[in-house]
Amino acid sequence: MNALRRALVAVPLLAGACSVLPERPFVEARRHPLAPARSGAPVAAGSGRVLLLRTLRAAPGLEARGLHRVRPDGTRDLAHYEEWLAPPAELAEQALREWLIASGLFAAVAAPGTRLATPLIMEAELTALDYRLAEREARAGLAVLLLRESGGAAEARVIAQRLVSGTARGAAEGDPGLVQAAAMAEALRAAFLALEAWLASLLPELRRA
């Protein structure tokens, strides 16, 4: 009976102890844009062909919205409170579509489901988008496959394929999240520049599509 009485007395004491524990503060995730824009005049003479840009895939690990960072020891860290506005592959696809339109390389850049005849098809995968903390450098990469339509998707023929990449230095000072997101966007811009230069070198082939 005494044991039961002591247990009943302890219950309110434990409840009181729980009530004074410090509450964990809520931290709202900060969301960053990923929209590198092309500047400058369009390519002087494009291919004159319509391009179908298929949905941009994400390499394993790049599906999450959190900013990817590489620690000095080479391990990866996914920021939980620093995120992209949407999954990075979705943002990169929209930015790439707008970039290709602005480049003038193609008469039009169509999306999946279009009714346009699309003699050219581009498939791409976002292979890298991270920030190396030790080097204060961002890296972006794309794997690109260019196809020629020849009667059906199953009959499309490969024109060329390429791995393109870009890097950008992060600012020495400033808010770390903002610095890292801005550097990664600039690295993606550098990758788009490399992709555009490669496509421009293929113009004679693209005009025959």
mmCIF file of C-alpha atoms in Angstrom:
data_model
loop_
_atom_site.group_PDB
_atom_site.id
_atom_site.type_symbol
_atom_site.label_atom_id
_atom_site.label_comp_id
_atom_site.label_asym_id
_atom_site.label_seq_id
_atom_site.Cartn_x
_atom_site.Cartn_y
_atom_site.Cartn_z
ATOM 1 C CA MET A 1 0.000 0.000 0.000
ATOM 2 C CA ASN A 2 2.844 2.363 0.857
ATOM 3 C CA ALA A 3 4.468 1.541 -2.479
ATOM 4 C CA LEU A 4 1.232 2.382 -4.303
ATOM 5 C CA ARG A 5 0.969 5.703 -2.429
ATOM 6 C CA ARG A 6 4.539 6.625 -3.348
ATOM 7 C CA ALA A 7 3.876 5.808 -7.004
ATOM 8 C CA LEU A 8 0.780 8.007 -7.067
ATOM 9 C CA VAL A 9 2.703 10.887 -5.519
ATOM 10 C CA ALA A 10 5.493 10.500 -8.109
ATOM 11 C CA VAL A 11 3.109 10.833 -11.092
ATOM 12 C CA PRO A 12 2.376 14.578 -10.721
ATOM 13 C CA LEU A 13 6.035 15.216 -9.995
ATOM 14 C CA LEU A 14 7.047 13.554 -13.260
ATOM 15 C CA ALA A 15 4.339 15.451 -15.136
ATOM 16 C CA GLY A 16 5.653 18.700 -13.698
ATOM 17 C CA ALA A 17 9.199 17.803 -14.695
ATOM 18 C CA CYS A 18 8.099 17.120 -18.276
ATOM 19 C CA SER A 19 6.335 20.469 -18.506
ATOM 20 C CA VAL A 20 9.488 22.431 -17.744
ATOM 21 C CA LEU A 21 11.627 20.732 -20.409
ATOM 22 C CA PRO A 22 12.712 23.276 -23.051
ATOM 23 C CA GLU A 23 10.677 23.052 -26.247
ATOM 24 C CA ARG A 24 12.603 22.455 -29.454
ATOM 25 C CA PRO A 25 12.321 25.615 -31.559
ATOM 26 C CA PHE A 26 10.683 25.260 -34.963
ATOM 27 C CA VAL A 27 13.042 26.085 -37.814
ATOM 28 C CA GLU A 28 11.385 26.816 -41.145
ATOM 29 C CA ALA A 29 13.244 25.627 -44.219
ATOM 30 C CA ARG A 30 14.569 28.368 -46.471
ATOM 31 C CA ARG A 31 13.903 27.736 -50.157
ATOM 32 C CA HIS A 32 16.196 28.881 -52.948
ATOM 33 C CA PRO A 33 15.603 29.377 -56.681
ATOM 34 C CA LEU A 34 17.602 27.478 -59.303
ATOM 35 C CA ALA A 35 17.105 29.430 -62.514
ATOM 36 C CA PRO A 36 20.299 30.287 -64.394
ATOM 37 C CA ALA A 37 19.306 32.548 -67.285
ATOM 38 C CA ARG A 38 21.020 32.920 -70.635
ATOM 39 C CA SER A 39 22.277 36.355 -71.618
ATOM 40 C CA GLY A 40 23.519 37.631 -74.943
ATOM 41 C CA ALA A 41 22.299 37.332 -78.509
ATOM 42 C CA PRO A 42 20.914 34.074 -79.954
ATOM 43 C CA VAL A 43 23.142 31.879 -82.095
ATOM 44 C CA ALA A 44 23.507 33.565 -85.483
ATOM 45 C CA ALA A 45 22.173 30.618 -87.513
ATOM 46 C CA GLY A 46 20.330 27.852 -85.690
ATOM 47 C CA SER A 47 19.348 24.413 -86.896
ATOM 48 C CA GLY A 48 15.810 25.429 -87.893
ATOM 49 C CA ARG A 49 14.552 22.181 -86.332
ATOM 50 C CA VAL A 50 12.100 21.508 -83.506
ATOM 51 C CA LEU A 51 13.608 19.876 -80.437
ATOM 52 C CA LEU A 52 11.705 17.679 -77.982
ATOM 53 C CA LEU A 53 13.234 18.077 -74.517
ATOM 54 C CA ARG A 54 12.182 15.066 -72.488
ATOM 55 C CA THR A 55 11.743 15.120 -68.706
ATOM 56 C CA LEU A 56 15.085 15.696 -67.009
ATOM 57 C CA ARG A 57 16.010 12.772 -64.799
ATOM 58 C CA ALA A 58 17.853 12.995 -61.491
ATOM 59 C CA ALA A 59 20.797 10.785 -60.607
ATOM 60 C CA PRO A 60 20.380 8.755 -57.384
ATOM 61 C CA GLY A 61 20.603 11.054 -54.383
ATOM 62 C CA LEU A 62 19.566 14.195 -56.266
ATOM 63 C CA GLU A 63 15.816 13.669 -55.904
ATOM 64 C CA ALA A 64 15.635 15.521 -52.568
ATOM 65 C CA ARG A 65 15.177 19.274 -52.291
ATOM 66 C CA GLY A 66 17.899 19.780 -49.700
ATOM 67 C CA LEU A 67 21.154 21.400 -50.813
ATOM 68 C CA HIS A 68 23.917 18.814 -51.251
ATOM 69 C CA ARG A 69 27.239 19.627 -49.615
ATOM 70 C CA VAL A 70 30.511 17.697 -49.555
ATOM 71 C CA ARG A 71 32.443 17.853 -46.288
ATOM 72 C CA PRO A 72 36.264 18.158 -46.207
ATOM 73 C CA ASP A 73 36.532 14.407 -45.487
ATOM 74 C CA GLY A 74 34.570 13.612 -48.666
ATOM 75 C CA THR A 75 31.313 12.581 -46.982
ATOM 76 C CA ARG A 76 28.045 14.090 -48.154
ATOM 77 C CA ASP A 77 25.730 16.271 -46.141
ATOM 78 C CA LEU A 78 22.132 17.077 -47.057
ATOM 79 C CA ALA A 79 21.010 20.405 -45.637
ATOM 80 C CA HIS A 80 17.662 20.034 -43.894
ATOM 81 C CA TYR A 81 16.805 23.726 -43.582
ATOM 82 C CA GLU A 82 18.267 24.925 -46.910
ATOM 83 C CA GLU A 83 16.204 23.645 -49.840
ATOM 84 C CA TRP A 84 15.468 24.306 -53.496
ATOM 85 C CA LEU A 85 11.989 25.601 -54.369
ATOM 86 C CA ALA A 86 11.280 22.235 -56.023
ATOM 87 C CA PRO A 87 13.271 19.057 -56.717
ATOM 88 C CA PRO A 88 16.444 20.279 -58.455
ATOM 89 C CA ALA A 89 15.908 18.234 -61.624
ATOM 90 C CA GLU A 90 12.521 19.913 -62.148
ATOM 91 C CA LEU A 91 14.019 23.367 -61.742
ATOM 92 C CA ALA A 92 16.980 22.499 -63.954
ATOM 93 C CA GLU A 93 14.647 21.222 -66.687
ATOM 94 C CA GLN A 94 12.643 24.449 -66.724
ATOM 95 C CA ALA A 95 15.831 26.521 -66.760
ATOM 96 C CA LEU A 96 17.289 24.395 -69.567
ATOM 97 C CA ARG A 97 14.131 24.705 -71.654
ATOM 98 C CA GLU A 98 14.191 28.502 -71.330
ATOM 99 C CA TRP A 99 17.920 28.542 -72.081
ATOM 100 C CA LEU A 100 17.544 26.507 -75.282
ATOM 101 C CA ILE A 101 14.682 28.720 -76.449
ATOM 102 C CA ALA A 102 16.777 31.836 -75.848
ATOM 103 C CA SER A 103 19.775 30.319 -77.651
ATOM 104 C CA GLY A 104 18.009 30.292 -81.029
ATOM 105 C CA LEU A 105 19.534 26.894 -81.821
ATOM 106 C CA PHE A 106 16.092 25.437 -82.526
ATOM 107 C CA ALA A 107 12.906 26.639 -84.209
ATOM 108 C CA ALA A 108 11.023 25.539 -81.077
ATOM 109 C CA VAL A 109 11.659 23.542 -77.923
ATOM 110 C CA ALA A 110 8.711 21.245 -77.205
ATOM 111 C CA ALA A 111 7.708 19.379 -74.056
ATOM 112 C CA PRO A 112 6.539 15.745 -73.776
ATOM 113 C CA GLY A 113 3.017 15.327 -75.103
ATOM 114 C CA THR A 114 3.434 17.870 -77.900
ATOM 115 C CA ARG A 115 1.662 17.357 -81.227
ATOM 116 C CA LEU A 116 4.487 18.996 -83.121
ATOM 117 C CA ALA A 117 6.731 16.921 -85.339
ATOM 118 C CA THR A 118 10.017 16.765 -83.432
ATOM 119 C CA PRO A 119 12.878 15.511 -85.587
ATOM 120 C CA LEU A 120 15.332 16.083 -82.723
ATOM 121 C CA ILE A 121 15.046 14.658 -79.197
ATOM 122 C CA MET A 122 17.160 15.455 -76.162
ATOM 123 C CA GLU A 123 17.320 13.211 -73.127
ATOM 124 C CA ALA A 124 19.310 14.416 -70.128
ATOM 125 C CA GLU A 125 20.096 13.551 -66.534
ATOM 126 C CA LEU A 126 21.232 15.828 -63.738
ATOM 127 C CA THR A 127 24.329 13.971 -62.536
ATOM 128 C CA ALA A 128 25.810 16.466 -60.064
ATOM 129 C CA LEU A 129 24.772 19.533 -58.094
ATOM 130 C CA ASP A 130 26.709 20.078 -54.897
ATOM 131 C CA TYR A 131 28.950 22.431 -52.958
ATOM 132 C CA ARG A 132 32.416 21.407 -51.762
ATOM 133 C CA LEU A 133 32.934 23.039 -48.405
ATOM 134 C CA ALA A 134 36.728 22.699 -48.290
ATOM 135 C CA GLU A 135 37.274 24.251 -51.735
ATOM 136 C CA ARG A 136 34.310 26.670 -51.490
ATOM 137 C CA GLU A 137 33.354 25.483 -54.965
ATOM 138 C CA ALA A 138 30.074 24.335 -56.493
ATOM 139 C CA ARG A 139 29.809 21.670 -59.163
ATOM 140 C CA ALA A 140 27.033 20.821 -61.629
ATOM 141 C CA GLY A 141 26.881 18.106 -64.264
ATOM 142 C CA LEU A 142 24.573 16.797 -66.987
ATOM 143 C CA ALA A 143 24.596 13.648 -69.094
ATOM 144 C CA VAL A 144 23.029 14.460 -72.471
ATOM 145 C CA LEU A 145 21.857 12.208 -75.288
ATOM 146 C CA LEU A 146 20.780 13.709 -78.623
ATOM 147 C CA LEU A 147 18.551 11.608 -80.880
ATOM 148 C CA ARG A 148 17.099 11.865 -84.365
ATOM 149 C CA GLU A 149 13.461 10.816 -84.731
ATOM 150 C CA SER A 150 12.940 8.280 -87.500
ATOM 151 C CA GLY A 151 9.345 7.104 -87.415
ATOM 152 C CA GLY A 152 8.869 6.383 -83.696
ATOM 153 C CA ALA A 153 10.537 6.588 -80.328
ATOM 154 C CA ALA A 154 11.699 2.994 -80.607
ATOM 155 C CA GLU A 155 13.392 3.824 -83.904
ATOM 156 C CA ALA A 156 15.155 7.008 -82.805
ATOM 157 C CA ARG A 157 18.824 7.034 -83.737
ATOM 158 C CA VAL A 158 21.660 8.462 -81.673
ATOM 159 C CA ILE A 159 23.294 11.598 -83.056
ATOM 160 C CA ALA A 160 25.717 12.172 -80.188
ATOM 161 C CA GLN A 161 26.036 12.096 -76.430
ATOM 162 C CA ARG A 162 28.039 14.164 -73.992
ATOM 163 C CA LEU A 163 28.839 14.760 -70.340
ATOM 164 C CA VAL A 164 28.942 18.475 -69.587
ATOM 165 C CA SER A 165 29.903 20.101 -66.321
ATOM 166 C CA GLY A 166 30.428 23.484 -64.730
ATOM 167 C CA THR A 167 31.976 24.853 -61.554
ATOM 168 C CA ALA A 168 31.707 28.126 -59.664
ATOM 169 C CA ARG A 169 33.449 29.579 -56.624
ATOM 170 C CA GLY A 170 31.404 30.548 -53.608
ATOM 171 C CA ALA A 171 31.729 34.004 -52.107
ATOM 172 C CA ALA A 172 34.221 34.282 -49.250
ATOM 173 C CA GLU A 173 31.724 36.099 -47.047
ATOM 174 C CA GLY A 174 27.979 36.082 -46.547
ATOM 175 C CA ASP A 175 25.212 33.813 -45.357
ATOM 176 C CA PRO A 176 26.398 30.200 -45.986
ATOM 177 C CA GLY A 177 23.059 28.973 -47.350
ATOM 178 C CA LEU A 178 22.706 31.876 -49.771
ATOM 179 C CA VAL A 179 26.355 31.615 -50.843
ATOM 180 C CA GLN A 180 26.111 27.885 -51.541
ATOM 181 C CA ALA A 181 22.803 28.086 -53.432
ATOM 182 C CA ALA A 182 24.062 30.977 -55.584
ATOM 183 C CA ALA A 183 27.292 29.131 -56.404
ATOM 184 C CA MET A 184 25.411 25.980 -57.421
ATOM 185 C CA ALA A 185 23.111 28.008 -59.686
ATOM 186 C CA GLU A 186 26.193 29.592 -61.288
ATOM 187 C CA ALA A 187 27.794 26.159 -61.736
ATOM 188 C CA LEU A 188 24.648 24.968 -63.523
ATOM 189 C CA ARG A 189 24.852 28.052 -65.730
ATOM 190 C CA ALA A 190 28.426 27.092 -66.646
ATOM 191 C CA ALA A 191 27.218 23.574 -67.524
ATOM 192 C CA PHE A 192 24.497 25.052 -69.756
ATOM 193 C CA LEU A 193 27.129 27.187 -71.511
ATOM 194 C CA ALA A 194 29.176 24.055 -72.193
ATOM 195 C CA LEU A 195 26.077 22.285 -73.502
ATOM 196 C CA GLU A 196 25.212 25.182 -75.815
ATOM 197 C CA ALA A 197 28.752 25.262 -77.216
ATOM 198 C CA TRP A 198 28.571 21.525 -77.895
ATOM 199 C CA LEU A 199 25.192 21.834 -79.628
ATOM 200 C CA ALA A 200 26.475 24.739 -81.746
ATOM 201 C CA SER A 201 29.365 22.532 -82.897
ATOM 202 C CA LEU A 202 26.779 19.960 -84.091
ATOM 203 C CA LEU A 203 24.736 22.427 -86.179
ATOM 204 C CA PRO A 204 25.668 20.918 -89.580
ATOM 205 C CA GLU A 205 24.454 17.526 -88.339
ATOM 206 C CA LEU A 206 21.326 18.962 -86.726
ATOM 207 C CA ARG A 207 20.273 20.715 -89.942
ATOM 208 C CA ARG A 208 20.201 17.346 -91.696
ATOM 209 C CA ALA A 209 17.717 15.925 -89.204
#
